[in-house]
Coordinates of C-alpha atoms and ligand atoms in Angstrom, one line a residue:
M290 CA 110.3 62.0 128.5
L291 CA 107.1 63.7 127.4
S292 CA 104.8 61.7 125.1
E293 CA 103.4 63.4 121.9
F294 CA 100.0 63.8 123.6
D295 CA 101.5 65.2 126.8
L296 CA 103.5 67.7 124.8
I297 CA 100.5 68.9 122.9
K298 CA 98.5 69.1 126.0
Q299 CA 101.0 70.9 128.1
Y300 CA 102.4 73.3 125.5
F301 CA 99.8 73.8 122.8
T302 CA 96.4 73.4 124.4
R303 CA 94.9 76.3 126.3
K304 CA 91.7 75.3 127.9
G305 CA 88.9 77.7 128.9
R306 CA 90.2 80.8 126.9
P307 CA 87.9 83.3 125.5
D308 CA 88.2 83.0 121.8
A309 CA 89.4 86.4 120.8
S310 CA 88.3 86.4 117.2
G311 CA 85.0 84.8 118.3
R312 CA 85.2 82.5 115.3
T313 CA 86.6 79.3 116.6
V314 CA 83.9 76.6 117.3
L315 CA 86.2 73.9 118.2
G316 CA 90.0 74.1 118.8
V317 CA 92.7 71.7 119.6
G318 CA 91.9 68.1 120.5
D319 CA 89.5 66.7 117.9
D320 CA 90.1 65.5 114.3
C321 CA 89.6 68.8 112.8
A322 CA 89.2 72.3 114.3
L323 CA 85.9 74.1 113.4
L324 CA 86.0 77.8 112.4
A325 CA 83.0 79.9 111.6
P326 CA 83.9 82.8 109.5
T327 CA 81.7 85.9 109.5
P328 CA 78.8 85.2 107.2
G329 CA 79.5 86.7 103.8
M330 CA 83.2 87.0 104.2
Q331 CA 86.0 85.4 102.2
L332 CA 88.5 83.0 103.8
A333 CA 92.2 84.1 103.4
V334 CA 94.7 81.1 103.9
S335 CA 98.4 81.1 103.9
S336 CA 101.2 78.6 105.0
D337 CA 104.9 79.5 105.8
M338 CA 107.6 77.0 106.9
L339 CA 110.6 77.8 108.9
V340 CA 113.4 75.2 108.5
E341 CA 116.5 75.1 110.7
G342 CA 119.5 75.8 108.8
R343 CA 117.7 77.6 106.1
H344 CA 115.5 80.2 107.8
F345 CA 117.1 80.3 111.1
L346 CA 120.4 79.0 112.6
A347 CA 120.7 76.1 114.9
G348 CA 120.4 77.1 118.4
A349 CA 118.2 80.2 117.6
D350 CA 116.4 81.4 120.7
A351 CA 113.1 79.5 121.2
F352 CA 110.8 82.4 122.2
D353 CA 112.0 84.3 119.1
L354 CA 111.2 81.4 116.9
G355 CA 107.8 81.1 118.3
H356 CA 107.3 84.7 117.6
K357 CA 108.7 84.7 114.1
S358 CA 107.0 81.6 112.9
L359 CA 103.6 83.2 113.5
A360 CA 104.7 86.7 112.5
V361 CA 105.6 85.6 109.0
N362 CA 102.2 84.2 108.6
L363 CA 100.4 87.2 110.1
S364 CA 102.4 89.3 107.7
D365 CA 100.8 87.3 104.8
L366 CA 97.3 88.2 106.2
A367 CA 98.5 91.8 106.5
A368 CA 99.6 92.0 102.9
M369 CA 96.2 90.6 101.8
G370 CA 94.3 93.1 104.1
A371 CA 92.7 90.2 106.0
A372 CA 91.7 89.9 109.7
P373 CA 93.2 87.0 111.6
L374 CA 90.8 84.1 112.7
G375 CA 93.2 81.3 113.8
F376 CA 96.1 79.1 112.8
T377 CA 97.5 75.5 112.9
L378 CA 100.9 74.5 113.8
A379 CA 102.7 71.4 112.2
L380 CA 105.9 70.8 114.1
A381 CA 108.8 68.4 113.6
L382 CA 111.1 68.3 116.7
P383 CA 114.3 66.4 117.1
A384 CA 113.4 65.9 120.9
A385 CA 110.8 67.0 123.4
D386 CA 112.9 69.5 125.1
P387 CA 110.7 71.1 127.9
A388 CA 112.9 74.4 128.1
W389 CA 112.6 74.8 124.2
L390 CA 108.9 74.0 124.1
D391 CA 108.3 76.4 127.0
G392 CA 110.1 79.3 125.2
F393 CA 108.7 78.5 121.9
S394 CA 105.1 78.4 123.0
R395 CA 105.4 81.5 125.2
G396 CA 106.8 83.4 122.1
L397 CA 104.0 82.0 119.9
F398 CA 101.2 82.7 122.3
A399 CA 102.3 86.2 123.1
L400 CA 102.0 87.3 119.4
A401 CA 98.9 85.2 118.9
D402 CA 97.2 87.0 121.8
A403 CA 98.3 90.4 120.6
H404 CA 96.4 89.7 117.3
G405 CA 93.5 87.7 118.7
C406 CA 94.6 84.7 116.5
E407 CA 94.1 81.3 118.3
L408 CA 96.0 78.1 117.9
V409 CA 93.3 75.7 116.7
G410 CA 95.2 72.6 115.8
G411 CA 98.2 70.9 114.1
D412 CA 100.5 68.0 114.0
T413 CA 103.5 66.9 116.0
T414 CA 106.2 64.6 114.9
K415 CA 109.8 63.6 115.5
G416 CA 112.3 64.9 113.0
P417 CA 114.7 67.8 112.1
L418 CA 113.5 71.1 113.6
N419 CA 110.8 72.3 111.2
I420 CA 107.9 74.8 112.0
C421 CA 105.0 75.0 109.6
I422 CA 102.0 77.3 110.4
T423 CA 98.9 77.6 108.3
I424 CA 96.9 80.7 109.0
F425 CA 93.2 81.7 108.4
G426 CA 91.9 85.1 108.0
E427 CA 88.8 86.8 106.6
L428 CA 88.0 89.8 104.4
A429 CA 85.1 91.3 102.5
P430 CA 84.8 90.0 99.0
G431 CA 86.4 92.4 96.5
T432 CA 88.6 94.0 99.1
A433 CA 91.8 91.8 99.0
L434 CA 95.1 93.5 98.2
R435 CA 96.1 91.3 95.3
R436 CA 99.6 91.3 93.4
D437 CA 97.7 91.7 90.1
A438 CA 95.9 94.9 90.9
A439 CA 98.6 97.6 90.4
R440 CA 97.9 100.3 87.8
P441 CA 100.0 102.7 85.9
G442 CA 100.0 106.0 87.7
D443 CA 99.8 104.4 91.3
D444 CA 102.1 105.6 93.8
I445 CA 104.4 102.9 95.4
W446 CA 104.5 102.9 99.2
I447 CA 106.5 101.1 102.0
S448 CA 105.5 100.7 105.6
G449 CA 108.0 101.2 108.4
T450 CA 111.7 100.8 107.6
L451 CA 113.8 98.4 105.6
G452 CA 117.3 96.9 105.9
D453 CA 117.9 96.5 109.6
A454 CA 117.0 92.8 109.5
R455 CA 119.6 92.2 106.7
L456 CA 122.1 94.4 108.7
A457 CA 121.5 92.2 111.8
L458 CA 122.1 89.0 109.6
A459 CA 125.3 90.5 108.1
D460 CA 126.5 91.2 111.7
S461 CA 125.7 87.6 112.9
L462 CA 127.4 86.2 109.8
D463 CA 130.5 88.4 110.5
E464 CA 130.0 90.1 107.1
L465 CA 130.4 93.3 109.1
A466 CA 130.7 94.2 112.8
L467 CA 128.0 96.4 114.4
D468 CA 128.7 98.4 117.6
E469 CA 126.6 97.3 120.6
A470 CA 123.9 100.1 120.3
D471 CA 123.3 99.1 116.6
R472 CA 123.2 95.5 117.3
R473 CA 120.6 95.9 120.0
Q474 CA 118.5 98.0 117.5
A475 CA 118.9 95.9 114.4
A476 CA 118.6 92.3 116.0
P477 CA 114.9 92.4 117.0
R478 CA 114.0 93.3 113.3
L479 CA 115.6 90.0 112.3
H480 CA 114.4 87.8 115.2
A481 CA 111.1 89.3 116.0
P482 CA 109.4 91.2 113.1
S483 CA 106.1 93.0 113.6
P484 CA 103.5 92.0 111.1
R485 CA 101.6 95.1 109.8
V486 CA 98.2 93.6 110.2
A487 CA 96.4 96.9 111.4
L488 CA 97.8 98.9 108.4
G489 CA 96.9 96.1 105.9
R490 CA 93.2 95.9 107.1
L491 CA 92.8 99.6 106.9
L492 CA 94.2 99.6 103.4
A493 CA 92.0 96.9 102.3
G494 CA 88.9 97.7 104.4
E495 CA 88.7 101.4 103.2
R496 CA 89.8 100.5 99.6
L497 CA 92.8 102.8 99.8
A498 CA 95.3 100.5 98.0
H499 CA 95.3 98.5 94.8
A500 CA 98.2 96.0 95.1
A501 CA 100.2 94.8 98.1
L502 CA 102.6 92.1 99.3
D503 CA 104.9 91.7 102.4
I504 CA 108.6 92.1 101.8
S505 CA 110.3 89.0 102.8
D506 CA 112.9 88.4 100.1
G507 CA 114.0 92.0 99.5
L508 CA 112.0 94.9 98.1
V509 CA 113.3 94.8 94.5
G510 CA 112.6 91.0 94.1
D511 CA 109.3 91.2 95.8
L512 CA 108.1 94.3 93.9
G513 CA 109.0 92.4 90.8
H514 CA 106.1 90.0 91.6
I515 CA 103.5 92.9 91.7
L516 CA 105.1 94.2 88.3
A517 CA 104.8 90.8 86.8
A518 CA 101.3 89.9 88.0
S519 CA 100.0 93.4 87.0
E520 CA 101.8 93.5 83.8
V521 CA 103.2 97.0 84.6
G522 CA 106.7 98.5 85.3
A523 CA 108.0 100.9 87.9
L524 CA 110.3 103.8 88.8
L525 CA 111.8 103.3 92.3
D526 CA 113.7 106.1 94.2
V527 CA 116.2 104.1 96.1
D528 CA 117.2 107.1 98.2
A529 CA 113.6 107.6 99.3
L530 CA 113.5 104.0 100.9
P531 CA 113.2 104.4 104.6
A532 CA 116.3 102.8 106.2
G533 CA 116.1 101.3 109.7
P534 CA 117.8 103.5 112.4
A535 CA 120.9 101.2 112.5
L536 CA 121.2 101.0 108.8
A537 CA 120.7 104.8 108.6
R538 CA 124.1 105.1 110.3
Q539 CA 125.9 103.0 107.7
A540 CA 127.5 104.1 104.4
L541 CA 125.4 105.1 101.4
D542 CA 126.1 102.1 99.2
L543 CA 125.2 99.5 102.0
R544 CA 122.2 101.5 102.9
R545 CA 121.0 101.5 99.2
R546 CA 121.6 97.7 98.8
F547 CA 120.1 96.7 102.1
T548 CA 117.0 98.9 101.8
A549 CA 116.5 97.8 98.1
A550 CA 117.3 94.1 98.5
G551 CA 117.8 93.2 102.1
G552 CA 115.3 90.5 103.0
D553 CA 113.3 89.5 106.1
D554 CA 111.9 93.0 106.4
Y555 CA 108.1 92.0 106.8
E556 CA 107.1 95.4 105.8
L557 CA 104.2 96.1 103.4
C558 CA 104.9 97.4 99.9
F559 CA 101.6 98.6 98.3
T560 CA 100.4 100.6 95.3
A561 CA 97.7 103.2 95.4
P562 CA 96.1 106.0 93.5
A563 CA 97.7 109.4 94.0
A564 CA 94.3 110.7 95.1
N565 CA 94.5 108.6 98.3
R566 CA 97.8 110.1 99.6
D567 CA 96.3 112.0 102.5
A568 CA 94.0 109.0 103.4
I569 CA 97.0 106.6 103.4
L570 CA 99.0 108.9 105.5
A571 CA 96.1 109.0 108.0
A572 CA 95.8 105.3 107.9
G573 CA 99.6 105.1 108.7
Q574 CA 99.0 107.3 111.8
R575 CA 95.8 105.4 113.0
S576 CA 97.7 102.0 112.7
G577 CA 100.9 103.4 114.2
T578 CA 102.8 102.4 111.2
P579 CA 104.8 104.9 109.3
V580 CA 104.3 104.9 105.5
T581 CA 106.7 106.3 102.8
R582 CA 106.0 107.0 99.1
V583 CA 109.0 105.7 97.2
G584 CA 108.0 105.4 93.6
R585 CA 105.4 105.1 90.8
I586 CA 103.9 102.4 88.7
E587 CA 104.4 103.0 85.0
T588 CA 103.1 101.4 81.7
E589 CA 106.6 100.4 80.5
P590 CA 107.7 97.0 81.7
G591 CA 110.8 96.6 84.0
L592 CA 111.9 98.2 87.1
R593 CA 114.0 101.5 86.9
L594 CA 116.0 102.4 89.9
V595 CA 116.9 106.1 90.4
D596 CA 118.9 108.1 93.1
G597 CA 117.4 111.0 95.0
G598 CA 118.3 113.3 92.1
G599 CA 116.3 111.1 89.6
A600 CA 119.5 109.8 87.9
P601 CA 119.5 106.1 86.9
L602 CA 121.2 103.9 89.6
A603 CA 123.0 100.7 88.9
L604 CA 123.1 98.5 92.0
N605 CA 124.1 94.8 92.1
L606 CA 120.9 93.6 93.6
H607 CA 119.0 90.4 93.6
G608 CA 116.2 88.9 95.9
W609 CA 116.9 85.8 97.8
D610 CA 116.0 82.7 95.9
H611 CA 116.3 79.4 97.9
F612 CA 117.2 77.4 94.6
A613 CA 119.7 79.9 93.1
Ligands
ADP96 P1 95.2 63.0 114.3 O1 96.0 61.8 114.5 O2 93.8 62.9 114.2 O3 95.9 63.9 113.1 P2 96.9 64.1 116.3 O4 97.2 62.9 117.3 O5 98.0 64.4 115.4 O6 95.5 63.8 115.7 O7 96.6 65.4 117.2 C1 95.6 65.4 118.2 C2 95.1 66.8 118.3 O8 96.2 67.6 118.6 C3 94.5 67.4 117.1 O9 93.4 68.1 117.5 C4 95.5 68.2 116.5 O10 95.0 69.3 115.8 C5 96.3 68.7 117.8 N1 97.6 69.0 117.6 C6 98.7 68.2 117.3 N2 99.9 68.8 117.2 C7 99.5 70.1 117.6 C8 100.4 71.3 117.7 N3 101.7 71.3 117.5 N4 99.8 72.4 118.0 C9 98.4 72.4 118.2 N5 97.6 71.3 118.1 C10 98.2 70.3 117.8
MG97 MG1 98.1 64.4 113.3

């Protein structure tokens, strides 16, 4: 049986690694980690917790969980336009299972290395499986993509595609049955999302966007947070929403509901002046992330959904609320 300290040493301590961000003075092993942000930059800090039975099903693949628990945190940095510095990991484990720890840490570090974001500390305890990461990033003062910064007349944009994660969830809950090819395409969107860090950094760094957030609970609900914080309304063309490739093969009503309010998309929704359209398309290309214009910020409060012909659309939609 592994002791707590053996476990930390074996799976979560990487000695002699070059610090990719160049900003970690002291990592795992002391009472605190020491980070040295670039002088003059602001820290961006966010935590996300994944709880078994709530955010993932018991028996979920350990490698995917390692990936996803960091991905959802990187996605928050992306939504702010921040560059990753490092992260901490607070882990409650029912048992010290070497196979699980090996898979989890490999999934975690593969994504950490892809983003130059080092694990610098954490806490480990016995308990029901619970994974909480706190991530640290940095950005230049005044460049953060805040939820309260949308302005009437802004375009509304979406990165990537929406709905395939919700489609994969529906398939795994037997709400519908995907064929094998669609399942193979949709499942990674649910289990291994790609945080849009490069795009977010360009949008903030080049001051192309006003407001942004990452879509975790469904676009309509999450866009509502921007509208409330910015005290504006919006017109959203539901048929302009880019559906994931598997969802694009489904019937129109499902496509509309899962793109507009699917959940677990981890794409960016951002608002930007119309004058920046070409620069935003170029930023999408440079970051390898397609971007699609799907609506407009308006003065009148509320969210108005329309179809491709501009006619009002009534969809029975709501974001995912853990306490509803
Ligand atoms: P303390 O009792 O001072 O909080 P711990 O015994 O909890 O220290 O942890 C020892 C060291 O291991 C600390 O540097 C802590 O940040 C690190 N650590 C603990 N758990 C993890 C983990 N899951 N991942 C990374 N580092 C961890
Ligand atoms: Mg501790």
